Short mmCIF file of C-alpha atoms in Angstrom, two decimals:
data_model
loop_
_atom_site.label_atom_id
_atom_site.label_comp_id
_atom_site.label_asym_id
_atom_site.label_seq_id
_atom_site.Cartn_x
_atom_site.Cartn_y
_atom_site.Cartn_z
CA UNK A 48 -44.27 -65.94 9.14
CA UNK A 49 -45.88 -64.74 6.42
CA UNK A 50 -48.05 -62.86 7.53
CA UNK A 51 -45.92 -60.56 9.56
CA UNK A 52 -43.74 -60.40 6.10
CA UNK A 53 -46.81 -59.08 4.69
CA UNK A 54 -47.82 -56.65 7.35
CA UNK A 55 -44.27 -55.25 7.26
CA UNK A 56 -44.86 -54.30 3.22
CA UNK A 57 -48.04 -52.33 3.82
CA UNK A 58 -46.46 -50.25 6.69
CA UNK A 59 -45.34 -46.90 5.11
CA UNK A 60 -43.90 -45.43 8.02
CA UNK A 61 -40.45 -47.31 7.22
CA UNK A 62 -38.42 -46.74 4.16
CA UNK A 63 -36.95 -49.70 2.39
CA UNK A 64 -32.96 -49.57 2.38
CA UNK A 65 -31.89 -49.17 -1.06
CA UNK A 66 -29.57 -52.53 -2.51
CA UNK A 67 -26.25 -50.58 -1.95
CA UNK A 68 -27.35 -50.15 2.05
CA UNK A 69 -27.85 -53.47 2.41
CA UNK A 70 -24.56 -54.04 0.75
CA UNK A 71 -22.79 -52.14 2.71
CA UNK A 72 -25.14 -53.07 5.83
CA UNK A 73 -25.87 -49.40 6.84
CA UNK A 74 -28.40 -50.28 9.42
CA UNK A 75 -26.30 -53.09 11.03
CA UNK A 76 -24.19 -50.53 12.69
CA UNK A 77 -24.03 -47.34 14.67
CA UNK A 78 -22.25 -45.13 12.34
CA UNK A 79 -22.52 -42.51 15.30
CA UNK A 80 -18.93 -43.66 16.77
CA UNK A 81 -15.50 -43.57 14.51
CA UNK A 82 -13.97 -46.50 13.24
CA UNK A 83 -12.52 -48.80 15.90
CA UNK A 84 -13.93 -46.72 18.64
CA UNK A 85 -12.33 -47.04 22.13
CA UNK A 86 -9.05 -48.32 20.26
CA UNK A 87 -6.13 -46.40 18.85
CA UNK A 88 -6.83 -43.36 17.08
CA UNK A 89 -8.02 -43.89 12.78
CA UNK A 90 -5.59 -42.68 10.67
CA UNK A 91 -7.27 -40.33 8.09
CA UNK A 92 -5.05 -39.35 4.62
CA UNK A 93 -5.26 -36.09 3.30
CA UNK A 94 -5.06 -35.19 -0.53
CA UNK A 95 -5.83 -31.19 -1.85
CA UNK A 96 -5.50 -30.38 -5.67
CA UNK A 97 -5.76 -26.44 -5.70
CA UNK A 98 -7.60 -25.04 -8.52
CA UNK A 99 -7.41 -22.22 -8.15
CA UNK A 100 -6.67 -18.88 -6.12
CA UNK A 101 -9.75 -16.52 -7.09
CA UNK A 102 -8.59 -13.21 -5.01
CA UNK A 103 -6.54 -11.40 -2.83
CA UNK A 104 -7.39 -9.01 -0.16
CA UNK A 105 -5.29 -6.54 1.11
CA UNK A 106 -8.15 -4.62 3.37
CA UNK A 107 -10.03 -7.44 4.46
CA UNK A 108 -6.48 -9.33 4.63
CA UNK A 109 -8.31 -12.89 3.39
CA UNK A 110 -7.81 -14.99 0.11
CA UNK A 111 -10.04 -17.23 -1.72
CA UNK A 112 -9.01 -20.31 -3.13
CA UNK A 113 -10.97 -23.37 -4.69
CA UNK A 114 -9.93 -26.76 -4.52
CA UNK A 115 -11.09 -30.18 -4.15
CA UNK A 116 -10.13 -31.77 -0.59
CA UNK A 117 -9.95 -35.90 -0.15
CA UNK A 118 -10.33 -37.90 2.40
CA UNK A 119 -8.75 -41.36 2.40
CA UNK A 120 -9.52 -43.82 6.03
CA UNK A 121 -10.78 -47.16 6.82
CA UNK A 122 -13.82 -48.44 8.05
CA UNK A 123 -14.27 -52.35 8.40
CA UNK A 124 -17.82 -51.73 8.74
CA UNK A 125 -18.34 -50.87 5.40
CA UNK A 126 -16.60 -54.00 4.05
CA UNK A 127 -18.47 -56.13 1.45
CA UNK A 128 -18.21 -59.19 -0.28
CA UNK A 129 -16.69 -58.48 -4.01
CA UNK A 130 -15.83 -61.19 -7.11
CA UNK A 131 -14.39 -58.74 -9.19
CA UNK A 132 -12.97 -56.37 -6.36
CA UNK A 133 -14.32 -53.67 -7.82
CA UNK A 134 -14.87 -50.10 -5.76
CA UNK A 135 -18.22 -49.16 -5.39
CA UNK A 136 -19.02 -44.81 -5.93
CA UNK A 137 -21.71 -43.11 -4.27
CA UNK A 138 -23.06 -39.63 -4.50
CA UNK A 139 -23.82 -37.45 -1.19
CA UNK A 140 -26.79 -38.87 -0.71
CA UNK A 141 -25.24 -41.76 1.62
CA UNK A 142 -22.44 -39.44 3.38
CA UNK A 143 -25.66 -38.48 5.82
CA UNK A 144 -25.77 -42.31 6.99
CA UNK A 145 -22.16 -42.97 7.78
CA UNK A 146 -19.27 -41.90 9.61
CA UNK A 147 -16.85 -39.12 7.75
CA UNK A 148 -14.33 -37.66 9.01
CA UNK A 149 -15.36 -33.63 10.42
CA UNK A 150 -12.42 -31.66 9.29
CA UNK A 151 -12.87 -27.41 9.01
CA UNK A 152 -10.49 -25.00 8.13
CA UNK A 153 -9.02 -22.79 10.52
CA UNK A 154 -9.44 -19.00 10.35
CA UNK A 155 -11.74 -19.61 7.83
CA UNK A 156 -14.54 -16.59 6.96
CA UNK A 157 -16.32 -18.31 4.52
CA UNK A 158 -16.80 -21.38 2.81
CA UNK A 159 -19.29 -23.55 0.41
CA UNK A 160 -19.33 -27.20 -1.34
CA UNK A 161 -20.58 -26.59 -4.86
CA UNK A 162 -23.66 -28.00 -5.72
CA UNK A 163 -23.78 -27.14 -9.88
CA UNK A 164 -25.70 -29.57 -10.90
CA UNK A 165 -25.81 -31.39 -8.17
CA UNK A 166 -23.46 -31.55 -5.12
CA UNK A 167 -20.12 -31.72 -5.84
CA UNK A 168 -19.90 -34.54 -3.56
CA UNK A 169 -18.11 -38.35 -4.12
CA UNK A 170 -18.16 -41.10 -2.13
CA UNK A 171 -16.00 -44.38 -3.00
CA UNK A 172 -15.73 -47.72 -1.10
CA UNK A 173 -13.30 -50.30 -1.66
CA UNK A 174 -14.37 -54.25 -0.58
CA UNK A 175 -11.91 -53.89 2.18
CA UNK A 176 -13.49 -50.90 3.97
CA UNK A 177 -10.93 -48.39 2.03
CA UNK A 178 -13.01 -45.63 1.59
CA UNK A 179 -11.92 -41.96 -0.67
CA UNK A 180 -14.11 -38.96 0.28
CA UNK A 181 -13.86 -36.21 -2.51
CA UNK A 182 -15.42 -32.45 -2.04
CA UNK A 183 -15.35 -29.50 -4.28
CA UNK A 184 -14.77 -26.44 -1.98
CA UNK A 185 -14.61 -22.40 -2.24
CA UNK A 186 -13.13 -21.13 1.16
CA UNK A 187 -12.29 -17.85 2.28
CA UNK A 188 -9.48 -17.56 4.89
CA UNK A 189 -7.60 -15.08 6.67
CA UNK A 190 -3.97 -14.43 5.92
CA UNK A 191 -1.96 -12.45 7.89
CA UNK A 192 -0.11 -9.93 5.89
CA UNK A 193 2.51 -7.46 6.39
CA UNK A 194 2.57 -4.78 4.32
CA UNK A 195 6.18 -2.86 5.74
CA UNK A 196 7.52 -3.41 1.99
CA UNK A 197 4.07 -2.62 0.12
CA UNK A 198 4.56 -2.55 -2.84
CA UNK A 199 7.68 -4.20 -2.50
CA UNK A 200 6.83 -7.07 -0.33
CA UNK A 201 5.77 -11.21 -0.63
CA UNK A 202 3.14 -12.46 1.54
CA UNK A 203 2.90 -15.73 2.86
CA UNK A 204 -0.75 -17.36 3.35
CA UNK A 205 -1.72 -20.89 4.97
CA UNK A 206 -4.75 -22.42 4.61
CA UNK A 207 -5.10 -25.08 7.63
CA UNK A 208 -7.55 -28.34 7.94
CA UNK A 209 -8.45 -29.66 11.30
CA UNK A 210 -10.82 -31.95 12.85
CA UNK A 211 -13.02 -30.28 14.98
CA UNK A 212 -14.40 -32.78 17.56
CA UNK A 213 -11.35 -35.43 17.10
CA UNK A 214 -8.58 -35.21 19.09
CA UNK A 215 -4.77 -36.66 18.73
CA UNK A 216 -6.58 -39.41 21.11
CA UNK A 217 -9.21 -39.95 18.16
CA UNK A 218 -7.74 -39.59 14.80
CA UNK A 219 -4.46 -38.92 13.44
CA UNK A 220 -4.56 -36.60 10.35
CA UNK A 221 -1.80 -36.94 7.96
CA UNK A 222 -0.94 -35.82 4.81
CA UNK A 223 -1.35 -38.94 2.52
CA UNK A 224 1.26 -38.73 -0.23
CA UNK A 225 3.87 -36.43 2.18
CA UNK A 226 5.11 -34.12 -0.16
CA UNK A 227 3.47 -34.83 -3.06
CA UNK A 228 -0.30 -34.62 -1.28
CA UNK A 229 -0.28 -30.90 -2.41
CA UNK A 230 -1.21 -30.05 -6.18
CA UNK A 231 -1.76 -27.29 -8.18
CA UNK A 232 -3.38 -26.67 -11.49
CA UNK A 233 -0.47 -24.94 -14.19
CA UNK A 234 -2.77 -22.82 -15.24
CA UNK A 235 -2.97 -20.55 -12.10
CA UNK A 236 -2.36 -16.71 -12.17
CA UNK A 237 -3.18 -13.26 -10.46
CA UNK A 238 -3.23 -10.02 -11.25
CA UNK A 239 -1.47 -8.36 -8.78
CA UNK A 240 0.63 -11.66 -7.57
CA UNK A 241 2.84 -14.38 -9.05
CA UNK A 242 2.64 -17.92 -6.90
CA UNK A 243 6.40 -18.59 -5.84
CA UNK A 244 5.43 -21.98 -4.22
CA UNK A 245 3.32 -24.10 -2.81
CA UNK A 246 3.92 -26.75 -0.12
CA UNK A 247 2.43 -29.15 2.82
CA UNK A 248 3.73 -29.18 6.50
CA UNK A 249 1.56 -30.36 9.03
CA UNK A 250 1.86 -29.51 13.06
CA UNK A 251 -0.30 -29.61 16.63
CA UNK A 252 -2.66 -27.12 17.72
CA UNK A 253 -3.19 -27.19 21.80
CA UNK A 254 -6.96 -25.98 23.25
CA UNK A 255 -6.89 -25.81 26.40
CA UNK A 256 -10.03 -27.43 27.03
CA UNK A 257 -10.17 -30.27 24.93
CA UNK A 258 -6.34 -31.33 24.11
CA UNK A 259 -4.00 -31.43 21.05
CA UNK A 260 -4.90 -31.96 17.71
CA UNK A 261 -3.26 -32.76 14.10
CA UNK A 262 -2.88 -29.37 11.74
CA UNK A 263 -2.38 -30.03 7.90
CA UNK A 264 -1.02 -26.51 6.58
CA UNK A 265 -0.96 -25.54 2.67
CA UNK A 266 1.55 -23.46 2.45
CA UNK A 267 1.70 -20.77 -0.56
CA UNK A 268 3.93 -17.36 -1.11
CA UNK A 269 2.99 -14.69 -3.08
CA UNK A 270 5.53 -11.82 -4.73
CA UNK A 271 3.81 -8.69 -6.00
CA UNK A 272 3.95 -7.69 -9.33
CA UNK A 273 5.96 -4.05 -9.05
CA UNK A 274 4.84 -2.90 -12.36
CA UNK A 275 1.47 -1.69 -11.59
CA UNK A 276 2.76 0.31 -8.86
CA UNK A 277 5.55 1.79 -10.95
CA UNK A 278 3.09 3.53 -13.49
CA UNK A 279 0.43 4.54 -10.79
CA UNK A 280 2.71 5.68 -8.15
CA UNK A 281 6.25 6.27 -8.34
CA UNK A 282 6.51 7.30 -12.10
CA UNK A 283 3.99 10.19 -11.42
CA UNK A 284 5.58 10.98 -7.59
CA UNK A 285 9.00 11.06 -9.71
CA UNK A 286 7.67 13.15 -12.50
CA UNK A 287 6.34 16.19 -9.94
CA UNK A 288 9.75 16.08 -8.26
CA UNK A 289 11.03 16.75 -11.23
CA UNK A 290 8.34 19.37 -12.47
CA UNK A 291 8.83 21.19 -9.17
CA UNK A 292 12.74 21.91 -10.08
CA UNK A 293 11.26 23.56 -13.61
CA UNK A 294 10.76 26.32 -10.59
CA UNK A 295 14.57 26.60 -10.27
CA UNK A 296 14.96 27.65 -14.19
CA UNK A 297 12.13 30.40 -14.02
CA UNK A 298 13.20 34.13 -13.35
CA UNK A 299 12.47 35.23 -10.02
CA UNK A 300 10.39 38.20 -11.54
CA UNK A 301 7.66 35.87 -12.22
CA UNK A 302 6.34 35.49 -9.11
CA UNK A 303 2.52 34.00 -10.87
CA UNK A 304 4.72 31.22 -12.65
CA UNK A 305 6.84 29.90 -9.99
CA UNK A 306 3.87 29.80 -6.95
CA UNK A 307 1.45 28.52 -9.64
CA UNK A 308 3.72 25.54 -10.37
CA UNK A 309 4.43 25.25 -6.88
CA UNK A 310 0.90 24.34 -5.53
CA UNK A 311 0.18 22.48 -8.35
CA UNK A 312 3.03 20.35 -7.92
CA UNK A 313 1.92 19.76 -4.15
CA UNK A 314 -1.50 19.01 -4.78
CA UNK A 315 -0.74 16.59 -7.41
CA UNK A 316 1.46 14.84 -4.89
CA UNK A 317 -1.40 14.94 -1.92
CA UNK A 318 -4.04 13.09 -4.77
CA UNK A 319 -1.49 10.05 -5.39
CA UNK A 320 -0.79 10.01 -1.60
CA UNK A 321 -4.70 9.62 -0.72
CA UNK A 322 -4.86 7.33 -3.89
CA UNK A 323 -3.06 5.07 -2.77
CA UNK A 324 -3.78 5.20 1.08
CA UNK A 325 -7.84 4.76 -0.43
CA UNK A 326 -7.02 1.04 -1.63
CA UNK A 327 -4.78 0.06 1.45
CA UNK A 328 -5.84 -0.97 5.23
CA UNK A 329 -5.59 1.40 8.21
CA UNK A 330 -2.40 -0.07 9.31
CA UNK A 331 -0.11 1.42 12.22
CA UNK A 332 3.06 1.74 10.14
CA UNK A 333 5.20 2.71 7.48
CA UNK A 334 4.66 0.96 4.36
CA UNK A 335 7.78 1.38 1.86
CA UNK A 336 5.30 3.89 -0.72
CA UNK A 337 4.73 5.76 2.03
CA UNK A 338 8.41 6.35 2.61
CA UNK A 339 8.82 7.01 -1.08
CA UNK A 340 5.87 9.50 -1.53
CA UNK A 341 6.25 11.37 1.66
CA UNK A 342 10.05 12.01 0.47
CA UNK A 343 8.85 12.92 -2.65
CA UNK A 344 6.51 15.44 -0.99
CA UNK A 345 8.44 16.92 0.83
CA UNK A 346 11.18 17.49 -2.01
CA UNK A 347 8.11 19.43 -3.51
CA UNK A 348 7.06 21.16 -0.45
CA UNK A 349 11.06 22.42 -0.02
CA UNK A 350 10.64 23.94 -3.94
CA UNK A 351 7.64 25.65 -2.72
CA UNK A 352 9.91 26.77 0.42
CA UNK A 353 12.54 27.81 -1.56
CA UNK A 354 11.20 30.27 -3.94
CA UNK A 355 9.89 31.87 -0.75
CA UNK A 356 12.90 32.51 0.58
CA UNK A 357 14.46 33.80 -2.77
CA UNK A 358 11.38 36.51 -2.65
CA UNK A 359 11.71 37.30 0.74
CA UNK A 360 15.73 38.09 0.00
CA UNK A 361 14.89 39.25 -2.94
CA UNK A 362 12.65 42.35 -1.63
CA UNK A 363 15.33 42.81 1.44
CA UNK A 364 17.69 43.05 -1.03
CA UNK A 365 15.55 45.65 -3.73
CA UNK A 366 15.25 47.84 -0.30
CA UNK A 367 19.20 47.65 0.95
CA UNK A 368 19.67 48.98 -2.81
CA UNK A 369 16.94 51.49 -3.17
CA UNK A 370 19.03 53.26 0.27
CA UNK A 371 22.31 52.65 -0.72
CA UNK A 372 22.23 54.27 -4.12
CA UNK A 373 19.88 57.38 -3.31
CA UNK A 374 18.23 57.99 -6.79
CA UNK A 375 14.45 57.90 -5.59
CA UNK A 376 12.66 59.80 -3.19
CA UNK A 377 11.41 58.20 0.20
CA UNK A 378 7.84 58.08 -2.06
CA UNK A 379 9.25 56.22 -4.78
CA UNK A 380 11.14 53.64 -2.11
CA UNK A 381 7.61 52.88 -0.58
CA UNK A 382 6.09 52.39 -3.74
CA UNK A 383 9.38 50.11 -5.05
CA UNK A 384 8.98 47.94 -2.14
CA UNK A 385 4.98 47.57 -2.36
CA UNK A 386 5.19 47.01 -5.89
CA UNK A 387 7.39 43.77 -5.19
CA UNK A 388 5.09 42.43 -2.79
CA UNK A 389 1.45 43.23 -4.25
CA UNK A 390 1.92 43.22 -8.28
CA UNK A 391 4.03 40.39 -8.36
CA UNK A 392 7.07 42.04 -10.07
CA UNK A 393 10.60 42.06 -9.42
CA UNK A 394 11.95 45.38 -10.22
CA UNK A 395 15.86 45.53 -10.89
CA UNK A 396 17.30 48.99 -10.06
CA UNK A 397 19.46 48.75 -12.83
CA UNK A 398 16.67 48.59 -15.16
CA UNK A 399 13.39 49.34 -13.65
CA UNK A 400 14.45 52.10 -11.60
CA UNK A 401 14.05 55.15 -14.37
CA UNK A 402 11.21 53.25 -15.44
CA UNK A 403 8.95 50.54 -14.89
CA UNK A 404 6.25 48.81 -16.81
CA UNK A 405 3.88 47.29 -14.24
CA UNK A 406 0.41 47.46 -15.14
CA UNK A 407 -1.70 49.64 -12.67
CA UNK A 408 0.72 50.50 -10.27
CA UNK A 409 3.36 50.15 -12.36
CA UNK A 410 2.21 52.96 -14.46
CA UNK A 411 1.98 55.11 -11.34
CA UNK A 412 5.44 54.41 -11.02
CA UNK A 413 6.17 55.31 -14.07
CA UNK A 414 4.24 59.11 -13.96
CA UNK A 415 6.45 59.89 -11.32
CA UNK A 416 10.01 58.94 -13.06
CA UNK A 417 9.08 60.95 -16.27
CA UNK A 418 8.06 63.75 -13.45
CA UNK A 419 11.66 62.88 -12.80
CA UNK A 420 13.85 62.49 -15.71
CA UNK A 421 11.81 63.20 -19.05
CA UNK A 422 14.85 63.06 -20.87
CA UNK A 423 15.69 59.38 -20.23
CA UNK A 424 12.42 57.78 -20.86
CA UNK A 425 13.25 57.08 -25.00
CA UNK A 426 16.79 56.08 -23.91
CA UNK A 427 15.49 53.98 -21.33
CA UNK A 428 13.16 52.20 -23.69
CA UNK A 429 15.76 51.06 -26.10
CA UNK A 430 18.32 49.28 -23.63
CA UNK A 431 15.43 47.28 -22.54
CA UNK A 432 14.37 46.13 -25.98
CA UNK A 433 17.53 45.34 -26.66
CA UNK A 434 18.49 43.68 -23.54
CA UNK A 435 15.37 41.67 -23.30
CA UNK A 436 15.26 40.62 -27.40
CA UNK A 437 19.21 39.46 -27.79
CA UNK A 438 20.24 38.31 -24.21
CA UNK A 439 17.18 36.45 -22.85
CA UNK A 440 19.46 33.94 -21.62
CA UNK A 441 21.64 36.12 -19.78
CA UNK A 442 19.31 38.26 -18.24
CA UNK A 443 17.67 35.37 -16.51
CA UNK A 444 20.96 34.25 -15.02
CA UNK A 445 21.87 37.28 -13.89
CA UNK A 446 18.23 38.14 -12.16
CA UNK A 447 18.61 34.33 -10.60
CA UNK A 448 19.23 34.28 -6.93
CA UNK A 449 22.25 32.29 -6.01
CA UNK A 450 19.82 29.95 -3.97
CA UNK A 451 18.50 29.37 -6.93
CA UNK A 452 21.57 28.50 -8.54
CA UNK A 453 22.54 25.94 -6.13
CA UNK A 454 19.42 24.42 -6.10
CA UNK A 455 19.75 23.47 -9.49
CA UNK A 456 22.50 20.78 -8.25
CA UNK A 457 21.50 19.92 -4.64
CA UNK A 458 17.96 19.15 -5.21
CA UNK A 459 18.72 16.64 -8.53
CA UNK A 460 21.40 15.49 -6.52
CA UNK A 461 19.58 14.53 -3.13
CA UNK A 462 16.86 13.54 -4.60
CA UNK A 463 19.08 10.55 -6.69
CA UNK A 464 20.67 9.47 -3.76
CA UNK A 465 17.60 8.90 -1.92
CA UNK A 466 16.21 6.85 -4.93
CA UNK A 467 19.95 4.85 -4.97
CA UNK A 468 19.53 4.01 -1.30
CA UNK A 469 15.56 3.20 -1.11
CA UNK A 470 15.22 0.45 -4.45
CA UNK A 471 18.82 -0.53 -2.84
CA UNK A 472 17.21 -1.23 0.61
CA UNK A 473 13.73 -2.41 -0.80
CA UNK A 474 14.57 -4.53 -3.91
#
C-alpha cells in the first residue's frame, strides 16, 4: 500500500541499493556460496602481467615483484539484461558484496593492493555473468636459493597462487591463456641479475587435512651479473697474490721489507674475505668465492711461510760458516748469530765478516774487527762500494736463497693452474 511504501522511505536504518545493485540483483542472492554450489567445481582463469621485479635478497632469501593478477570465472547470478551487450566496470566498492574468488600466494612474507589514489581495484561484468577481476599487487616471497656457485650461480624463484579455502572439489584454477597467461613488461632490469625467462606451469598441492588443490607457478631464472664481483673480489684477491711474490725478488737481508709486505698482504686478504662474508647469509657450505679467496689466502700465507724458512736456513747456514772457516773468535760468532736474529741483517761472511755496518750493534761489531785487522778496514770499504754501486743485480742473486729461486716459478705457476681449473669448473 502506500502507506507502508511511505513508511519504508522515512526508515534510515536501511540503505537504498544503488541502480547497478539492483541491476545486478545483489540482494536477490546469497553471494556467501560459489557459483553453482553443490555442483562441479567453477573454473576460475588466471592472467599475471609482471611489472616489475623491485629486489633481490640474498640474506633474507625473498624477492619482490609487482604485478597486476586477473581473475576471469562465471557467475549466472550476476547476469543482466543488456541491448547493447555492453560490460559493465565497477570499482572495489562492490567486490565486498559478491563472491570472488580467495586466491593467496604461497610462501609469501608480505604483500599489499595499492591504493594510490584510490584502490587499485577493477571489477568488470559481462551480461552473461562473465566476470574479469583485476588487482594491482606488491608481494614479497621466499625463494629458495643456492648459493654453491656464488658469484657464479643462477637462481630460480616461483611465485605460486592458490585458493585458500577451495579445494580441487570446489574450483579448478587454471591458467587462462596456457602459455601465453604470463607477461612481462620489456622494460625490466636488476642490478645484480639479468631475467633469463619467465614461464607458467601449474601443479597440486596435498594438505593433509583438507585435500588437494590447484597451484599456478610463475616461473622466473635469474643469472648474476659476474662483473661486480670481478672488481670487488677476485681482481683485488688476484692482485695480493701477486704482490706477495714481489717477496720472492727482495734480498733476504731485508728482513723489515719482506715481513712488512708479508702481513700486509695477509691482512688485505682477511678484509675482502669478511667483506664479502658481511653481505652473504650464514650458510653451511662452500660457496665458489670462498674456494677462490681461501686459495688465494693461503698462496699468501705460504709467501709469509716461505721467507721464514729462508731466514731460519739462512742463520743455520751464517753459523755452519762462521765454524767452518775459523776467522772470528767464539765472541764474535755469538754476536754474528744475534745480530741476524735481533737487527734484522743478513751478514755475508764474505763481506760482512771484516766489517759490518749495522747500526747499534752493528757498530759494536765493527769496534771489535778494527781491534782485529786495522789494516783492512779502508780496503774493506772500497770492495763494498764497488760491489754494491756496479753489480746491484748480481749481488741480490747471489745473496737469494735457492728457495727463493724456485719460488719464483712454482708459486706463478700453481697459482695459474688453479685459476685454469676453477673459471673451467665454475663458468
Amino acid at each position: 500500500s502506500k502507506r507502508e511504501i511511505k513508511m519504508r522511505k522515512l526508515d534510515s536504518t536501511k540503505v537504498r541499493p544503488l541502480k547497478s545493485e539492483q541491476l545486478l540483483r545483489i540482494e536477490d542472492h546469497d553471494f556467501a556460496l560459489r557459483p553453482g554450489f553443490g555442483g562441479s567445481p567453477i573454473p576460475v582463469g588466471i592472467d599475471v602481467q609482471v611489472e616489475s621485479i623491485d629486489s633481490i635478497s640474498e640474506v633474507d632469501m625473498d624477492f619482490t615483484m609487482t604485478l597486476y593478477l586477473r581473475h576471469y570465472w562465471k557467475d549466472e547470478r550476476l547476469s543482466f539484461r543488456s541491448t547493447k551487450n555492453k560490460s559493465m566496470t565497477f570499482d572495489g566498492r562492490l567486490i565486498k558484496k559478491i563472491w570472488v574468488p580467495d586466491i593467496f600466494f604461497v610462501h609469501s612474507k608480505r604483500s599489499f593492493i595499492h591504493d594510490t589514489t584510490v584502490e587499485n581495484v577493477m571489477l568488470r561484468v559481462y551480461p552473461d555473468g562473465n566476470v574479469l577481476f583485476s588487482l594491482r599487487i606488491t608481494v614479497s616471497a621466499m625463494c629458495f636459493m643456492d648459493f654453491s656457485r656464488f658469484p657464479l650461480d643462477t637462481q630460480n624463484c616461483s611465485l605460486e597462487l592458490e585458493s585458500y579455502a577451495y579445494n580441487e572439489d570446489d574450483l579448478m584454477l587454471y591458467w587462462k591463456h596456457g602459455n601465453e597467461s604470463l607477461s612481462t613488461d620489456e622494460h625490466i632490469s636488476l642490478s645484480q641479475f639479468f631475467i633469463e625467462e619467465f614461464s607458467a606451469s601449474s601443479g597440486l598441492a596435498f594438505y593433509s587435512s583438507t585435500g588437494w588443490y590447484n597451484r599456478l607457478f610463475i616461473n622466473f631464472a635469474l643469472r648474476r651479473h659476474i662483473f661486480f664481483f670481478v672488481l670487488q673480489s677476485y681482481f683485488p684477491a688476484m692482485l695480493m697474490v701477486m704482490l706477495s711474490w714481489v717477496s720472492f725478488w727482495i734480498d733476504r737481508r731485508a728482513v723489515p721489507a719482506r715481513v712488512s709486505l708479508g702481513i700486509t698482504t695477509v691482512l688485505t686478504m682477511s678484509t675482502i674475505i669478511t667483506g664479502v662474508s658481511a653481505s652473504m647469509p650464514q650458510v653451511s657450505y662452500i660457496k665458489a668465492v670462498d674456494v677462490y679467496l681461501w686459495i688465494s689466502f693461503l698462496f699468501v700465507f705460504l709467501s709469509v711461510i716461505e721467507y721464514a724458512a729462508v731466514n731460519y736456513l739462512t742463520t743455520i747456514e751464517e753459523r755452519k760458516q762462521l765454524k767452518k772457516r775459523g776467522k772470528a773468535s767464539g765472541m764474535y760468532n755469538i754476536d754474528a748469530v744475534q745480530a741476524m736474529a735481533f737487527d734484522g741483517c743478513y751478514h755475508d761472511p764474505e763481506v760482512d765478516m771484516d766489517l759490518t755496518a749495522f747500526p747499534d750493534r752493528c757498530e759494536e761489531n765493527e769496534t771489535r774487527a778494527r781491534a782485529v785487522s786495522v789494516s783492512n778496514v779502508g780496503t774493506t770499504r772500497i770492495k763494498r762500494k764497488r760491489s754494491f754501486k756496479g753489480n746491484v743485480g748480481r749481488i741480490i742473486l747471489q745473496n737469494n736463497h735457492v728457495i727463493d729461486t724456485y719460488s719464483r716459478i712454482i708459486f706463478p705457476s700453481v697459482y695459474i693452474v688453479f685459476n685454469f681449473f676453477y673459471w673451467g669448473l665454475y663458468m
